[in-house]
């Protein structure tokens, strides 16, 4: 069966959430007897995100933009620049340096 699309499993049309008082119609593709609100997955995700944020601690870093070098604190381990301005200036500097390198590497053609 290479390349063939498999038909998605369905669980019946017209089913209603099993929680008393909830009249939510369940999707034919939902294998559960309850709707997403009563399934509890959204609560687990919310608590998981709160735990993850609580685990992050502040760290002191130095701005990666050479002309700045300012120290700043962040809880984001991927953050390299102290501000958006420094991030944009660093990008502009990289672009200009790449252009200079490209111009220097391009051979000069002389008419003969």
PDB file of C-alpha atoms in Angstrom:
ATOM      1  CA  UNK A   1       0.000   0.000   0.000  1.00  0.00           C
ATOM      2  CA  UNK A   2       2.678   2.509  -0.811  1.00  0.00           C
ATOM      3  CA  UNK A   3       1.383   5.979  -1.511  1.00  0.00           C
ATOM      4  CA  UNK A   4      -2.219   5.107  -0.656  1.00  0.00           C
ATOM      5  CA  UNK A   5      -4.115   7.383   1.725  1.00  0.00           C
ATOM      6  CA  UNK A   6      -5.560   5.585   4.716  1.00  0.00           C
ATOM      7  CA  UNK A   7      -9.118   6.464   5.676  1.00  0.00           C
ATOM      8  CA  UNK A   8      -9.241   8.109   9.132  1.00  0.00           C
ATOM      9  CA  UNK A   9     -10.973   6.143  11.863  1.00  0.00           C
ATOM     10  CA  UNK A  10     -14.365   7.541  12.871  1.00  0.00           C
ATOM     11  CA  UNK A  11     -16.312   6.948  16.066  1.00  0.00           C
ATOM     12  CA  UNK A  12     -19.918   7.586  15.098  1.00  0.00           C
ATOM     13  CA  UNK A  13     -21.907  10.693  14.302  1.00  0.00           C
ATOM     14  CA  UNK A  14     -24.289  12.350  16.783  1.00  0.00           C
ATOM     15  CA  UNK A  15     -22.544  11.339  20.014  1.00  0.00           C
ATOM     16  CA  UNK A  16     -22.877  13.730  22.968  1.00  0.00           C
ATOM     17  CA  UNK A  17     -20.463  14.377  25.861  1.00  0.00           C
ATOM     18  CA  UNK A  18     -21.007  11.841  28.675  1.00  0.00           C
ATOM     19  CA  UNK A  19     -20.745  14.486  31.428  1.00  0.00           C
ATOM     20  CA  UNK A  20     -24.188  15.224  32.870  1.00  0.00           C
ATOM     21  CA  UNK A  21     -25.509  18.605  31.760  1.00  0.00           C
ATOM     22  CA  UNK A  22     -23.046  19.000  28.879  1.00  0.00           C
ATOM     23  CA  UNK A  23     -24.738  18.954  25.505  1.00  0.00           C
ATOM     24  CA  UNK A  24     -21.603  19.229  23.387  1.00  0.00           C
ATOM     25  CA  UNK A  25     -21.751  17.097  20.253  1.00  0.00           C
ATOM     26  CA  UNK A  26     -18.561  15.105  19.841  1.00  0.00           C
ATOM     27  CA  UNK A  27     -16.583  15.037  16.634  1.00  0.00           C
ATOM     28  CA  UNK A  28     -16.739  11.838  14.642  1.00  0.00           C
ATOM     29  CA  UNK A  29     -12.933  11.769  14.964  1.00  0.00           C
ATOM     30  CA  UNK A  30     -12.900  12.076  18.783  1.00  0.00           C
ATOM     31  CA  UNK A  31     -12.335   8.617  20.333  1.00  0.00           C
ATOM     32  CA  UNK A  32     -13.241   9.857  23.834  1.00  0.00           C
ATOM     33  CA  UNK A  33     -16.695   9.798  25.442  1.00  0.00           C
ATOM     34  CA  UNK A  34     -16.269  13.382  26.693  1.00  0.00           C
ATOM     35  CA  UNK A  35     -15.642  16.739  25.016  1.00  0.00           C
ATOM     36  CA  UNK A  36     -12.290  18.538  25.153  1.00  0.00           C
ATOM     37  CA  UNK A  37     -13.489  20.736  28.014  1.00  0.00           C
ATOM     38  CA  UNK A  38     -14.217  17.749  30.242  1.00  0.00           C
ATOM     39  CA  UNK A  39     -11.325  15.598  28.984  1.00  0.00           C
ATOM     40  CA  UNK A  40      -8.858  17.401  31.251  1.00  0.00           C
ATOM     41  CA  UNK A  41      -6.031  17.666  28.703  1.00  0.00           C
ATOM     42  CA  UNK A  42      -6.278  21.473  28.692  1.00  0.00           C
ATOM     43  CA  UNK A  43      -5.785  21.539  32.490  1.00  0.00           C
ATOM     44  CA  UNK A  44      -2.678  19.363  32.280  1.00  0.00           C
ATOM     45  CA  UNK A  45      -1.183  21.608  29.585  1.00  0.00           C
ATOM     46  CA  UNK A  46      -1.893  24.740  31.619  1.00  0.00           C
ATOM     47  CA  UNK A  47      -0.224  23.331  34.744  1.00  0.00           C
ATOM     48  CA  UNK A  48       2.689  21.979  32.718  1.00  0.00           C
ATOM     49  CA  UNK A  49       3.357  25.435  31.253  1.00  0.00           C
ATOM     50  CA  UNK A  50       3.255  27.023  34.712  1.00  0.00           C
ATOM     51  CA  UNK A  51       5.754  24.497  36.019  1.00  0.00           C
ATOM     52  CA  UNK A  52       8.076  25.100  33.088  1.00  0.00           C
ATOM     53  CA  UNK A  53       7.987  28.878  33.641  1.00  0.00           C
ATOM     54  CA  UNK A  54       8.635  28.447  37.368  1.00  0.00           C
ATOM     55  CA  UNK A  55      11.744  26.362  36.653  1.00  0.00           C
ATOM     56  CA  UNK A  56      13.365  29.152  34.639  1.00  0.00           C
ATOM     57  CA  UNK A  57      15.664  31.297  36.679  1.00  0.00           C
ATOM     58  CA  UNK A  58      17.192  34.648  35.831  1.00  0.00           C
ATOM     59  CA  UNK A  59      20.692  34.676  34.415  1.00  0.00           C
ATOM     60  CA  UNK A  60      23.077  37.507  33.666  1.00  0.00           C
ATOM     61  CA  UNK A  61      24.331  37.689  30.080  1.00  0.00           C
ATOM     62  CA  UNK A  62      26.420  40.034  27.980  1.00  0.00           C
ATOM     63  CA  UNK A  63      24.922  41.485  24.782  1.00  0.00           C
ATOM     64  CA  UNK A  64      26.250  39.649  21.703  1.00  0.00           C
ATOM     65  CA  UNK A  65      26.409  42.876  19.659  1.00  0.00           C
ATOM     66  CA  UNK A  66      30.114  43.774  19.722  1.00  0.00           C
ATOM     67  CA  UNK A  67      29.628  47.533  19.887  1.00  0.00           C
ATOM     68  CA  UNK A  68      27.277  47.255  22.889  1.00  0.00           C
ATOM     69  CA  UNK A  69      28.510  44.534  25.264  1.00  0.00           C
ATOM     70  CA  UNK A  70      26.024  45.641  27.954  1.00  0.00           C
ATOM     71  CA  UNK A  71      25.098  43.131  30.672  1.00  0.00           C
ATOM     72  CA  UNK A  72      21.416  42.233  31.058  1.00  0.00           C
ATOM     73  CA  UNK A  73      19.327  39.684  32.938  1.00  0.00           C
ATOM     74  CA  UNK A  74      16.912  37.272  31.273  1.00  0.00           C
ATOM     75  CA  UNK A  75      15.022  34.058  31.945  1.00  0.00           C
ATOM     76  CA  UNK A  76      15.203  33.068  28.275  1.00  0.00           C
ATOM     77  CA  UNK A  77      18.350  30.979  27.678  1.00  0.00           C
ATOM     78  CA  UNK A  78      18.205  31.671  23.922  1.00  0.00           C
ATOM     79  CA  UNK A  79      18.279  35.464  24.256  1.00  0.00           C
ATOM     80  CA  UNK A  80      21.566  36.947  23.027  1.00  0.00           C
ATOM     81  CA  UNK A  81      20.877  40.673  22.762  1.00  0.00           C
ATOM     82  CA  UNK A  82      19.936  43.222  25.415  1.00  0.00           C
ATOM     83  CA  UNK A  83      17.318  44.888  23.186  1.00  0.00           C
ATOM     84  CA  UNK A  84      15.633  44.683  19.802  1.00  0.00           C
ATOM     85  CA  UNK A  85      17.749  47.627  18.675  1.00  0.00           C
ATOM     86  CA  UNK A  86      20.983  45.695  19.343  1.00  0.00           C
ATOM     87  CA  UNK A  87      19.562  42.589  17.660  1.00  0.00           C
ATOM     88  CA  UNK A  88      18.722  44.608  14.526  1.00  0.00           C
ATOM     89  CA  UNK A  89      22.082  46.426  14.511  1.00  0.00           C
ATOM     90  CA  UNK A  90      23.909  43.097  14.778  1.00  0.00           C
ATOM     91  CA  UNK A  91      21.902  41.748  11.845  1.00  0.00           C
ATOM     92  CA  UNK A  92      22.663  44.844   9.770  1.00  0.00           C
ATOM     93  CA  UNK A  93      26.364  44.513  10.599  1.00  0.00           C
ATOM     94  CA  UNK A  94      26.357  40.850   9.492  1.00  0.00           C
ATOM     95  CA  UNK A  95      24.627  41.743   6.210  1.00  0.00           C
ATOM     96  CA  UNK A  96      27.076  44.569   5.485  1.00  0.00           C
ATOM     97  CA  UNK A  97      30.069  42.339   6.280  1.00  0.00           C
ATOM     98  CA  UNK A  98      28.739  39.639   3.931  1.00  0.00           C
ATOM     99  CA  UNK A  99      28.317  42.229   1.159  1.00  0.00           C
ATOM    100  CA  UNK A 100      31.867  43.500   1.678  1.00  0.00           C
ATOM    101  CA  UNK A 101      33.232  39.954   1.552  1.00  0.00           C
ATOM    102  CA  UNK A 102      31.280  39.248  -1.627  1.00  0.00           C
ATOM    103  CA  UNK A 103      32.564  42.419  -3.307  1.00  0.00           C
ATOM    104  CA  UNK A 104      36.170  41.627  -2.337  1.00  0.00           C
ATOM    105  CA  UNK A 105      35.849  38.041  -3.602  1.00  0.00           C
ATOM    106  CA  UNK A 106      34.409  39.088  -6.975  1.00  0.00           C
ATOM    107  CA  UNK A 107      37.185  39.320  -9.580  1.00  0.00           C
ATOM    108  CA  UNK A 108      37.486  42.627 -11.405  1.00  0.00           C
ATOM    109  CA  UNK A 109      36.966  42.257 -15.146  1.00  0.00           C
ATOM    110  CA  UNK A 110      39.098  44.395 -17.353  1.00  0.00           C
ATOM    111  CA  UNK A 111      38.429  45.022 -20.988  1.00  0.00           C
ATOM    112  CA  UNK A 112      41.171  43.775 -23.219  1.00  0.00           C
TER     113      UNK A 112
END
